[in-house]
Amino acid sequence: MSSPPRVDFPTSDIDDVDMDAPPQASPQRLFFPGSDPATPLAKRVASFTPLATPRNRRGDIHSSLTSTTPRRVARRAYHDDLLSDNLNSDGTHLSIPPSSMPNLTAPTVPTDEPDEIRAIWGTTVNLAETMKLFREFMRGFKPKYRAQYDREQNLRTIAFDSPEDAEVVFYETQLRTMRQTGQTNLNMDMVNLLAYPPCKKLFGQLQKYPQEVIPAMDQILKDLMLEIADEDQQAGVEGMQGEQGDEEIADIMGKVYKVRPFGLKSVNMRELNPSDTDKLICIKGLVIRATPVIPDMKVAFFRCLTCSHTVQVEIDRGKIEEPGRCPRDVCASVGTMSLIHNRCEFADRQVIRLQETPDAVPDGQTPHTVSLSVYDELVDLAKPGDRLSVTGIFRSVPVRVNPRQRTMKSLFKTYLDVVHIQVEDAIGGMQTRKIRKAELEAKLIDLSRRHDLYELLARSLAPSIWEMEDVKKGILLQLFGGTNKNIARGGGGGGPRYRGDINVLLVGDPGTSKSQILQYVHKIAPRGVYTSGKGSSAVGLTAGALVLSDGGVCCIDEFDKMSDATRSVLHEVMEQQTVSIAKAGIITTLNARTSILAAANPVESKYNVNLPITRNIDLPPTLISRFDLLYLVLDRVDETLDRKLAQHLVGLYLEDAPDTGGHDVLPLEELSAYIEYARTHIHPVLSSEASDELVASYVSLRAIGSNEPRGAEKRITATTRQLESMIRLSEAHARMRFAAHVELQDVQEACRLMREAIRTSAMDPRTGKIDMGLLNTGTGVGQRRLRDDMQRELLAMLDGAGGAKSRGIRWGDAMKRLGEQSSVRVDAVEFAEVVKALENEGVIAVVGERDKRMIRKVEGG
């Protein structure tokens, strides 16, 4: 047709003016460019059952344009007097006398320019041209254009299986898929607009004026959905024949279709400034907080309190204007229009806080955050902890000084109206991503078949750290983790849940690279969080680090310097894997299915090998026993080892490449991808052979403590916690091999790691024997026997000094006499514990302070 489409403004008087039509034309509503109301499609669509076509009220777009479809009819009659050129005032068509002031507006200068080049006010967007270009793009874009553009930009191109694949009309295929799957969102890569030669101008307009261009694209998308459905029905495509095709077209008419552009180059959120307002931008970051779903009003329903007349008011550019008076001429009451909430229309909305990723934060500065508003289908798409790439419109809104006053602050608040969300960890639906995913999967499976896989992965974990083979292997198995299980037959209801996450504690001397290992694991783990014990509060751990690392690894450095209140949180997390909160009226349980890798220093900074581990670490035995593997990283003096370590360390500074002894090492990204793939896809189960080996290994560990002389107290060398730890380690070893079943070799390696960790951590330095009582209760069998002997000798000494009638014995003299009688050195701490125990029993009493303390036997004691 000769005349271009009209611009439909929904709420102002300009709504009724055909802006692009010549003054002589009769009022006529046009549909989309190139179509005619007399076409067969328009006639057939109009003949369908009257179905209210929903208005496309997008929360992320504040546009004054409304999308029209082939069966839209005029909302109200058009009068000939509305076609005048007087658009100077909103009061032009109101029944009020004209102003007596002279007309200050210059008259319209006659021009030879055609009406088609007229643009939307304040933009360079011509609606007819924009819709025509986007229609051409949707009908003409082929993958060959993108491949050519990628080659020009020196980017990786898609390899086509056949020349025909490059000639497929890409978006027509997408639209047919959308119709078959019932989807209403089209994810459109904006780079494809640049790659298609006629649409380079459209790319710039979409980036600068998204509020005007995206609604036009939405309209064309719906029109094309109808056209393609009609073409398929005419061609007799399966599923589109006869009445079935009519139902599909009627279904399309009843839906709202949205274009969701993405693919812009991301900018740093610190670089956003006022010049980006109302433009389309892309930022990346980490979700730190997401609100519940908020109802966002789209259509307000008002009722007059005087005459009960009702009126609906639609959202206009993000605002809803409340009627000042009743619109009925008979009533016309002022201030009587009341909002009826139950009759209003709402849409889903959610506010998300996006924070800079740690690698993007400049040195010495705190992370920057941006608020995101997401609407409709994008709600609840991202959860805290996810890394996102977000495309949206940058907004700025005024803030009131006081909610009860209309005064605004001069500083505006900024946020992002989100159009498209892409979760970075997830593999997208694009063809290039699928190809990369398939290539990576094949590479990882080949890697899992290597005979030296275990050693290769252990070498690749922190290659700059020398030796520490067993520590690296234990942490490697922690990264893979065991399998979480729910036992259906036990515990009533759904049965108990057994954790599959492995906890590791590193204890050792300063300068033994404990913190370096934690930093490596934080980078490699799929959801790794690093925190320091000294700078963490109980709230920061519960609601922060432990919950954000759900499904990953939480690295806690300076574990021994945590306060008791903070440390008490970890008891529940490390066994039940939940965080229970009951404070300030909030009673809830949060999931914290995380592995904990902790590093601690000894009490006296240097580890004392003559004291048991519980005396070296200032941690409660109940917490120590919850770690599956406890490694002692000691700094031993050995000239040969010292020389090798120094050469390794100096070599790092010299060449900036770790000496791997001629062995190959996996890159960090590849190791991380391998671990993530194994955790996601591999879930090994125990075989009968592995079960028998686990039972035999546990019994043999327990049997070590039973080889004691007759009458002596049996030592506990393993508990059921060690058995569960061996099961988890063997499952992690099988997962590392991409195996579906846990085999004998997995159990043997798990038992070896467990035995090595126990041998170093649970050995009693006095006897040289393993005693798990040291870790579980804080005192070993030898220690208890020593205390019993000391008690007996102390009481005998007091009886020899005259019993209850004597003045008693001085504290220092008692220690000195016990030391003379004993073959082992009497420890002051042990002696104090013995005296305290006897005092609690009421057998002895201690009088005086410090050096003047006297130990006396109590009468009848």
Tab-separated table of C-alpha atoms in Angstrom, residues 182-589:
chain	number	residue	atom	x	y	z
A	182	GLY	CA	5.117	-23.381	22.575
A	183	GLN	CA	7.909	-20.907	23.352
A	184	THR	CA	7.208	-17.164	23.120
A	185	ASN	CA	10.742	-15.720	23.505
A	186	LEU	CA	13.202	-15.373	20.637
A	187	ASN	CA	16.832	-15.051	21.768
A	188	MET	CA	18.437	-12.935	19.042
A	189	ASP	CA	22.205	-12.547	18.784
A	190	MET	CA	22.866	-8.905	17.910
A	191	VAL	CA	26.114	-9.849	16.163
A	192	ASN	CA	23.920	-11.489	13.508
A	193	LEU	CA	22.449	-8.024	12.777
A	194	LEU	CA	25.979	-6.720	12.166
A	195	ALA	CA	26.811	-9.746	10.019
A	196	TYR	CA	23.747	-9.197	7.764
A	197	PRO	CA	24.807	-6.294	5.463
A	198	PRO	CA	21.439	-4.435	5.149
A	199	CYS	CA	20.912	-4.365	8.959
A	200	LYS	CA	24.039	-2.609	10.252
A	201	LYS	CA	21.996	0.561	10.772
A	202	LEU	CA	19.382	-1.439	12.701
A	203	PHE	CA	22.114	-2.674	15.076
A	204	GLY	CA	23.017	0.908	16.007
A	205	GLN	CA	19.371	1.920	16.435
A	206	LEU	CA	18.655	-1.111	18.644
A	207	GLN	CA	21.618	-0.229	20.857
A	208	LYS	CA	20.747	3.494	21.144
A	209	TYR	CA	16.923	3.397	21.146
A	210	PRO	CA	15.833	-0.019	22.472
A	211	GLN	CA	12.535	1.349	23.874
A	212	GLU	CA	11.329	2.222	20.371
A	213	VAL	CA	12.950	-0.569	18.328
A	214	ILE	CA	12.202	-3.652	20.479
A	215	PRO	CA	8.366	-3.184	20.463
A	216	ALA	CA	8.515	-2.921	16.663
A	217	MET	CA	10.553	-6.148	16.569
A	218	ASP	CA	8.010	-7.828	18.853
A	219	GLN	CA	5.245	-6.877	16.412
A	220	ILE	CA	7.140	-8.196	13.391
A	221	LEU	CA	7.928	-11.411	15.279
A	222	LYS	CA	4.231	-12.081	15.911
A	223	ASP	CA	3.309	-11.178	12.339
A	224	LEU	CA	5.964	-13.565	11.014
A	225	MET	CA	4.762	-16.321	13.357
A	226	LEU	CA	1.300	-15.944	11.794
A	227	GLU	CA	2.652	-15.754	8.252
A	228	ILE	CA	4.847	-18.838	8.607
A	229	ALA	CA	2.003	-20.756	10.255
A	230	ASP	CA	-0.263	-19.778	7.345
A	231	GLU	CA	2.391	-20.815	4.783
A	232	ASP	CA	2.829	-24.180	6.514
A	233	GLN	CA	-0.938	-24.690	6.541
A	234	GLN	CA	-1.203	-23.880	2.836
A	235	ALA	CA	1.674	-26.304	2.120
A	236	GLY	CA	-0.013	-29.043	4.177
A	237	VAL	CA	2.836	-29.470	6.660
A	238	GLU	CA	2.251	-32.209	9.252
A	239	GLY	CA	0.427	-30.853	12.277
A	240	MET	CA	-0.847	-27.781	10.395
A	241	GLN	CA	-3.596	-29.305	8.255
A	242	GLY	CA	-7.231	-28.172	8.306
A	243	GLU	CA	-8.758	-27.392	11.678
A	244	GLN	CA	-5.527	-28.287	13.467
A	245	GLY	CA	-3.778	-25.474	11.581
A	246	ASP	CA	-6.584	-23.053	12.433
A	247	GLU	CA	-6.210	-23.931	16.106
A	248	GLU	CA	-2.439	-23.312	15.916
A	249	ILE	CA	-2.976	-19.885	14.330
A	250	ALA	CA	-5.643	-19.010	16.920
A	251	ASP	CA	-3.191	-20.121	19.632
A	252	ILE	CA	-0.496	-17.830	18.183
A	253	MET	CA	-3.010	-14.952	18.174
A	254	GLY	CA	-3.590	-15.442	21.892
A	255	LYS	CA	0.102	-15.271	22.830
A	256	VAL	CA	2.523	-12.414	23.417
A	257	TYR	CA	5.853	-12.833	21.609
A	258	LYS	CA	9.036	-11.104	22.748
A	259	VAL	CA	12.430	-10.548	21.152
A	260	ARG	CA	15.296	-10.837	23.648
A	261	PRO	CA	18.504	-9.416	22.122
A	262	PHE	CA	21.959	-10.369	23.444
A	263	GLY	CA	25.537	-10.571	22.207
A	264	LEU	CA	26.744	-7.032	22.944
A	265	LYS	CA	30.315	-6.579	24.133
A	266	SER	CA	30.203	-6.426	27.935
A	267	VAL	CA	31.264	-3.264	29.744
A	268	ASN	CA	32.595	-2.907	33.279
A	269	MET	CA	29.786	-1.852	35.612
A	270	ARG	CA	32.101	0.851	37.012
A	271	GLU	CA	32.189	2.516	33.587
A	272	LEU	CA	28.418	3.033	33.378
A	273	ASN	CA	27.664	6.769	33.236
A	274	PRO	CA	24.729	9.110	32.386
A	275	SER	CA	25.449	8.874	28.645
A	276	ASP	CA	24.382	5.191	28.789
A	277	THR	CA	20.899	6.048	30.122
A	278	ASP	CA	18.079	4.411	28.120
A	279	LYS	CA	20.615	2.531	25.971
A	280	LEU	CA	21.090	-1.218	25.618
A	281	ILE	CA	24.171	-2.419	27.504
A	282	CYS	CA	25.698	-5.717	28.631
A	283	ILE	CA	27.415	-6.333	31.987
A	284	LYS	CA	28.799	-9.406	33.758
A	285	GLY	CA	28.848	-10.195	37.459
A	286	LEU	CA	28.023	-12.444	40.380
A	287	VAL	CA	24.524	-12.625	41.900
A	288	ILE	CA	24.712	-11.870	45.621
A	289	ARG	CA	21.024	-11.341	46.443
A	290	ALA	CA	17.635	-11.955	44.845
A	291	THR	CA	14.290	-10.762	46.219
A	292	PRO	CA	11.086	-12.833	46.213
A	293	VAL	CA	8.669	-12.294	43.325
A	294	ILE	CA	7.140	-8.788	43.448
A	295	PRO	CA	3.761	-8.096	41.754
A	296	ASP	CA	4.285	-5.234	39.275
A	297	MET	CA	1.084	-3.356	38.329
A	298	LYS	CA	0.392	-3.143	34.588
A	299	VAL	CA	-3.263	-2.039	34.473
A	300	ALA	CA	-4.878	-0.133	37.357
A	301	PHE	CA	-8.620	-0.463	38.006
A	302	PHE	CA	-10.306	2.611	39.543
A	303	ARG	CA	-13.878	2.951	40.819
A	304	CYS	CA	-15.712	6.148	41.682
A	305	LEU	CA	-16.862	6.158	45.311
A	306	THR	CA	-19.834	8.371	44.419
A	307	CYS	CA	-21.384	6.756	41.346
A	308	SER	CA	-19.428	3.447	41.194
A	309	HIS	CA	-18.248	4.181	37.643
A	310	THR	CA	-15.144	2.128	36.782
A	311	VAL	CA	-12.184	2.938	34.572
A	312	GLN	CA	-8.957	1.137	33.663
A	313	VAL	CA	-5.659	3.000	33.331
A	314	GLU	CA	-2.685	1.359	31.568
A	315	ILE	CA	0.971	1.802	32.424
A	316	ASP	CA	2.668	4.546	30.426
A	317	ARG	CA	6.467	4.733	30.438
A	318	GLY	CA	6.658	2.996	33.797
A	319	LYS	CA	4.004	5.166	35.481
A	320	ILE	CA	0.244	4.935	36.037
A	321	GLU	CA	-1.647	8.231	36.173
A	322	GLU	CA	-4.418	8.285	38.774
A	323	PRO	CA	-7.601	9.980	37.444
A	324	GLY	CA	-8.166	13.273	39.265
A	325	ARG	CA	-11.946	13.274	38.780
A	326	CYS	CA	-14.687	10.885	37.732
A	327	PRO	CA	-14.788	10.741	33.903
A	328	ARG	CA	-18.651	10.680	33.826
A	329	ASP	CA	-20.030	14.115	32.984
A	330	VAL	CA	-23.029	13.454	35.229
A	331	CYS	CA	-20.814	12.813	38.268
A	332	ALA	CA	-17.451	14.566	37.667
A	333	SER	CA	-16.614	14.283	41.373
A	334	VAL	CA	-13.076	15.340	42.281
A	335	GLY	CA	-10.844	12.914	44.217
A	336	THR	CA	-13.370	10.074	44.402
A	337	MET	CA	-11.535	7.533	42.191
A	338	SER	CA	-10.399	4.630	44.409
A	339	LEU	CA	-7.991	1.870	43.391
A	340	ILE	CA	-9.494	-1.657	43.466
A	341	HIS	CA	-6.505	-3.998	43.907
A	342	ASN	CA	-8.318	-7.242	43.155
A	343	ARG	CA	-9.324	-6.008	39.679
A	344	CYS	CA	-5.865	-4.715	38.667
A	345	GLU	CA	-3.520	-6.649	36.386
A	346	PHE	CA	-0.048	-7.529	37.631
A	347	ALA	CA	3.113	-9.058	36.185
A	348	ASP	CA	6.000	-10.874	37.895
A	349	ARG	CA	9.014	-8.776	38.858
A	350	GLN	CA	12.176	-9.486	40.820
A	351	VAL	CA	15.102	-7.329	41.949
A	352	ILE	CA	18.591	-8.865	41.795
A	353	ARG	CA	21.846	-7.444	43.140
A	354	LEU	CA	24.753	-8.090	40.784
A	355	GLN	CA	28.305	-7.691	42.091
A	356	GLU	CA	31.585	-7.414	40.226
A	357	THR	CA	33.478	-10.678	39.889
A	358	PRO	CA	36.622	-10.776	42.087
A	359	ASP	CA	38.946	-10.737	39.053
A	360	ALA	CA	37.401	-7.454	37.795
A	361	VAL	CA	37.777	-5.511	41.073
A	362	PRO	CA	40.627	-2.942	40.911
A	363	ASP	CA	43.353	-3.201	43.543
A	364	GLY	CA	42.452	-1.711	46.899
A	365	GLN	CA	38.769	-1.146	46.099
A	366	THR	CA	35.554	-2.799	47.220
A	367	PRO	CA	33.361	-4.620	44.673
A	368	HIS	CA	30.780	-2.507	42.829
A	369	THR	CA	27.111	-3.582	42.722
A	370	VAL	CA	24.230	-2.866	40.328
A	371	SER	CA	20.508	-3.488	40.835
A	372	LEU	CA	18.691	-5.479	38.146
A	373	SER	CA	14.941	-5.572	37.539
A	374	VAL	CA	13.826	-8.789	35.844
A	375	TYR	CA	10.315	-9.440	34.580
A	376	ASP	CA	8.006	-12.289	33.539
A	377	GLU	CA	9.919	-15.320	32.215
A	378	LEU	CA	13.279	-14.143	33.586
A	379	VAL	CA	12.077	-14.226	37.196
A	380	ASP	CA	13.824	-16.903	39.340
A	381	LEU	CA	16.162	-17.732	36.458
A	382	ALA	CA	19.276	-16.871	38.477
A	383	LYS	CA	20.066	-17.679	42.092
A	384	PRO	CA	22.722	-16.224	44.422
A	385	GLY	CA	26.185	-17.464	43.522
A	386	ASP	CA	25.566	-17.639	39.745
A	387	ARG	CA	27.770	-15.761	37.306
A	388	LEU	CA	25.616	-13.907	34.774
A	389	SER	CA	25.998	-12.039	31.515
A	390	VAL	CA	23.080	-9.578	31.494
A	391	THR	CA	21.743	-7.482	28.604
A	392	GLY	CA	19.362	-4.687	29.532
A	393	ILE	CA	18.366	-1.022	29.383
A	394	PHE	CA	20.176	1.312	31.771
A	395	ARG	CA	17.630	3.402	33.687
A	396	SER	CA	17.808	6.350	36.059
A	397	VAL	CA	14.876	7.315	38.289
A	398	PRO	CA	14.478	10.203	40.748
A	399	VAL	CA	14.291	9.477	44.461
A	400	ARG	CA	11.927	11.331	46.811
A	401	VAL	CA	13.434	13.165	49.771
A	402	ASN	CA	10.488	11.983	51.862
A	403	PRO	CA	7.961	9.339	50.743
A	404	ARG	CA	5.127	11.672	51.845
A	405	GLN	CA	6.401	14.647	49.851
A	406	ARG	CA	6.729	15.184	46.121
A	407	THR	CA	10.163	16.815	46.424
A	408	MET	CA	12.817	14.896	44.493
A	409	LYS	CA	16.539	14.612	45.146
A	410	SER	CA	18.908	15.963	42.522
A	411	LEU	CA	20.796	12.638	42.509
A	412	PHE	CA	19.066	9.865	40.592
A	413	LYS	CA	19.080	6.151	41.364
A	414	THR	CA	20.229	3.856	38.559
A	415	TYR	CA	19.293	0.265	37.770
A	416	LEU	CA	19.067	-2.102	34.804
A	417	ASP	CA	15.837	-3.292	33.188
A	418	VAL	CA	16.904	-6.764	32.055
A	419	VAL	CA	16.014	-7.937	28.546
A	420	HIS	CA	18.163	-11.087	28.402
A	421	ILE	CA	20.010	-13.244	30.970
A	422	GLN	CA	22.727	-15.754	30.199
A	423	VAL	CA	24.087	-17.942	33.015
A	424	GLU	CA	27.786	-18.232	32.237
A	425	ASP	CA	28.373	-21.649	33.832
A	426	ALA	CA	25.557	-23.234	31.848
A	427	ILE	CA	26.117	-24.215	28.231
A	428	GLY	CA	23.812	-22.143	26.026
A	429	GLY	CA	21.671	-23.275	23.143
A	430	MET	CA	23.747	-21.744	20.381
A	431	GLN	CA	25.245	-24.003	17.778
A	432	THR	CA	28.814	-22.842	18.479
A	433	ARG	CA	28.414	-23.633	22.174
A	434	LYS	CA	27.066	-27.084	21.350
A	435	ILE	CA	30.050	-27.796	19.118
A	436	ARG	CA	32.491	-26.603	21.789
A	437	LYS	CA	30.707	-28.654	24.423
A	438	ALA	CA	30.876	-31.813	22.254
A	439	GLU	CA	34.588	-31.233	21.551
A	440	LEU	CA	35.358	-30.660	25.238
A	441	GLU	CA	33.374	-33.729	26.290
A	442	ALA	CA	35.268	-35.955	23.852
A	443	LYS	CA	38.599	-34.515	25.059
A	444	LEU	CA	37.746	-35.117	28.724
A	445	ILE	CA	36.658	-38.714	28.069
A	446	ASP	CA	39.962	-39.377	26.255
A	447	LEU	CA	41.815	-37.870	29.210
A	448	SER	CA	39.982	-40.163	31.659
A	449	ARG	CA	41.372	-43.239	29.842
A	450	ARG	CA	45.021	-42.380	30.589
A	451	HIS	CA	46.761	-44.943	32.807
A	452	ASP	CA	48.606	-42.206	34.757
A	453	LEU	CA	45.471	-40.070	35.240
A	454	TYR	CA	45.695	-39.950	39.058
A	455	GLU	CA	49.314	-38.752	39.083
A	456	LEU	CA	48.663	-36.285	36.229
A	457	LEU	CA	45.744	-34.615	38.028
A	458	ALA	CA	47.654	-34.526	41.350
A	459	ARG	CA	50.629	-32.876	39.582
A	460	SER	CA	48.301	-30.350	37.918
A	461	LEU	CA	46.850	-29.281	41.274
A	462	ALA	CA	49.101	-26.417	42.426
A	463	PRO	CA	52.146	-27.346	40.271
A	464	SER	CA	54.162	-24.457	41.749
A	465	ILE	CA	54.097	-26.161	45.184
A	466	TRP	CA	56.869	-28.719	45.571
A	467	GLU	CA	56.226	-32.327	46.697
A	468	MET	CA	53.316	-32.869	49.184
A	469	GLU	CA	52.006	-35.704	46.994
A	470	ASP	CA	49.558	-37.231	49.488
A	471	VAL	CA	48.158	-33.854	50.504
A	472	LYS	CA	47.503	-32.987	46.852
A	473	LYS	CA	45.860	-36.359	46.221
A	474	GLY	CA	43.597	-35.983	49.247
A	475	ILE	CA	42.535	-32.472	48.172
A	476	LEU	CA	42.033	-33.708	44.596
A	477	LEU	CA	39.592	-36.373	45.803
A	478	GLN	CA	37.881	-33.690	47.895
A	479	LEU	CA	37.274	-31.643	44.725
A	480	PHE	CA	35.626	-34.627	43.028
A	481	GLY	CA	33.616	-35.579	46.131
A	482	GLY	CA	31.571	-38.667	46.900
A	483	THR	CA	27.936	-39.382	46.029
A	484	ASN	CA	25.127	-37.941	48.157
A	485	LYS	CA	22.728	-40.700	49.202
A	486	ASN	CA	19.274	-40.980	50.728
A	487	ILE	CA	18.538	-44.373	52.284
A	488	ALA	CA	14.844	-45.087	51.697
A	489	ARG	CA	14.447	-47.991	54.117
A	490	GLY	CA	15.902	-46.399	57.245
A	491	GLY	CA	15.155	-43.506	59.503
A	492	GLY	CA	11.449	-43.340	58.736
A	493	GLY	CA	9.921	-41.099	56.063
A	494	GLY	CA	12.454	-40.444	53.325
A	495	GLY	CA	15.319	-41.942	55.304
A	496	PRO	CA	18.552	-40.296	56.488
A	497	ARG	CA	20.794	-38.377	54.113
A	498	TYR	CA	24.469	-39.303	53.976
A	499	ARG	CA	26.838	-36.588	52.875
A	500	GLY	CA	29.189	-37.140	49.971
A	501	ASP	CA	31.342	-34.070	50.556
A	502	ILE	CA	34.846	-34.576	51.955
A	503	ASN	CA	36.376	-32.238	54.570
A	504	VAL	CA	40.151	-31.747	54.815
A	505	LEU	CA	42.198	-29.966	57.507
A	506	LEU	CA	45.828	-28.894	56.988
A	507	VAL	CA	47.833	-28.220	60.166
A	508	GLY	CA	51.442	-27.211	60.054
A	509	ASP	CA	54.300	-24.838	60.531
A	510	PRO	CA	54.346	-21.337	59.021
A	511	GLY	CA	55.680	-21.072	55.484
A	512	THR	CA	54.597	-24.554	54.328
A	513	SER	CA	52.333	-23.219	51.502
A	514	LYS	CA	49.000	-24.019	53.194
A	515	SER	CA	47.391	-20.736	52.090
A	516	GLN	CA	48.727	-21.181	48.546
A	517	ILE	CA	46.955	-24.535	48.235
A	518	LEU	CA	43.713	-22.922	49.459
A	519	GLN	CA	44.003	-20.202	46.802
A	520	TYR	CA	44.487	-22.810	44.053
A	521	VAL	CA	41.448	-24.802	45.186
A	522	HIS	CA	39.350	-21.630	45.349
A	523	LYS	CA	40.133	-20.978	41.665
A	524	ILE	CA	39.561	-24.558	40.511
A	525	ALA	CA	36.382	-25.428	42.453
A	526	PRO	CA	33.092	-24.932	40.512
A	527	ARG	CA	31.636	-22.796	43.331
A	528	GLY	CA	34.628	-21.905	45.471
A	529	VAL	CA	34.554	-19.295	48.241
A	530	TYR	CA	37.688	-18.187	50.117
A	531	THR	CA	37.497	-16.664	53.595
A	532	SER	CA	39.813	-16.074	56.533
A	533	GLY	CA	38.965	-17.260	60.042
A	534	LYS	CA	40.117	-14.062	61.711
A	535	GLY	CA	37.994	-11.806	59.508
A	536	SER	CA	34.829	-13.934	59.474
A	537	SER	CA	31.870	-13.544	61.784
A	538	ALA	CA	29.264	-16.197	62.559
A	539	VAL	CA	26.700	-14.340	60.418
A	540	GLY	CA	29.205	-13.922	57.570
A	541	LEU	CA	29.816	-17.667	57.515
A	542	THR	CA	26.190	-18.821	57.917
A	543	ALA	CA	24.382	-16.490	55.542
A	544	GLY	CA	27.427	-15.829	53.379
A	545	ALA	CA	30.399	-18.064	52.612
A	546	LEU	CA	28.904	-21.475	53.519
A	547	VAL	CA	25.593	-20.917	51.724
A	548	LEU	CA	27.168	-19.306	48.635
A	549	SER	CA	29.574	-22.260	48.286
A	550	ASP	CA	26.647	-24.727	48.304
A	551	GLY	CA	27.681	-27.432	45.835
A	552	GLY	CA	31.346	-26.347	45.890
A	553	VAL	CA	34.291	-25.902	48.275
A	554	CYS	CA	34.578	-23.366	51.111
A	555	CYS	CA	38.250	-22.576	51.846
A	556	ILE	CA	38.810	-21.247	55.389
A	557	ASP	CA	42.291	-19.966	56.204
A	558	GLU	CA	43.549	-19.216	59.757
A	559	PHE	CA	41.043	-21.786	61.043
A	560	ASP	CA	42.539	-21.802	64.552
A	561	LYS	CA	42.018	-18.026	64.987
A	562	MET	CA	38.217	-18.160	64.611
A	563	SER	CA	36.123	-17.182	67.597
A	564	ASP	CA	34.221	-19.928	69.436
A	565	ALA	CA	30.849	-18.482	68.344
A	566	THR	CA	31.899	-18.601	64.678
A	567	ARG	CA	33.378	-22.085	64.981
A	568	SER	CA	30.246	-23.514	66.601
A	569	VAL	CA	28.367	-22.941	63.324
A	570	LEU	CA	30.596	-25.494	61.592
A	571	HIS	CA	29.525	-28.459	63.752
A	572	GLU	CA	26.150	-28.685	62.008
A	573	VAL	CA	27.477	-27.762	58.548
A	574	MET	CA	30.179	-30.439	58.478
A	575	GLU	CA	27.881	-33.350	59.307
A	576	GLN	CA	24.240	-32.415	58.560
A	577	GLN	CA	25.212	-29.928	55.786
A	578	THR	CA	22.575	-27.396	56.798
A	579	VAL	CA	22.637	-24.052	58.608
A	580	SER	CA	19.768	-23.580	61.076
A	581	ILE	CA	18.940	-19.997	62.004
A	582	ALA	CA	16.571	-18.945	64.791
A	583	LYS	CA	16.995	-15.254	65.521
A	584	ALA	CA	15.063	-11.966	65.171
A	585	GLY	CA	11.838	-13.776	64.315
A	586	ILE	CA	13.483	-15.743	61.459
A	587	ILE	CA	13.386	-19.520	61.855
A	588	THR	CA	14.797	-21.275	58.813
A	589	THR	CA	17.209	-23.948	57.600
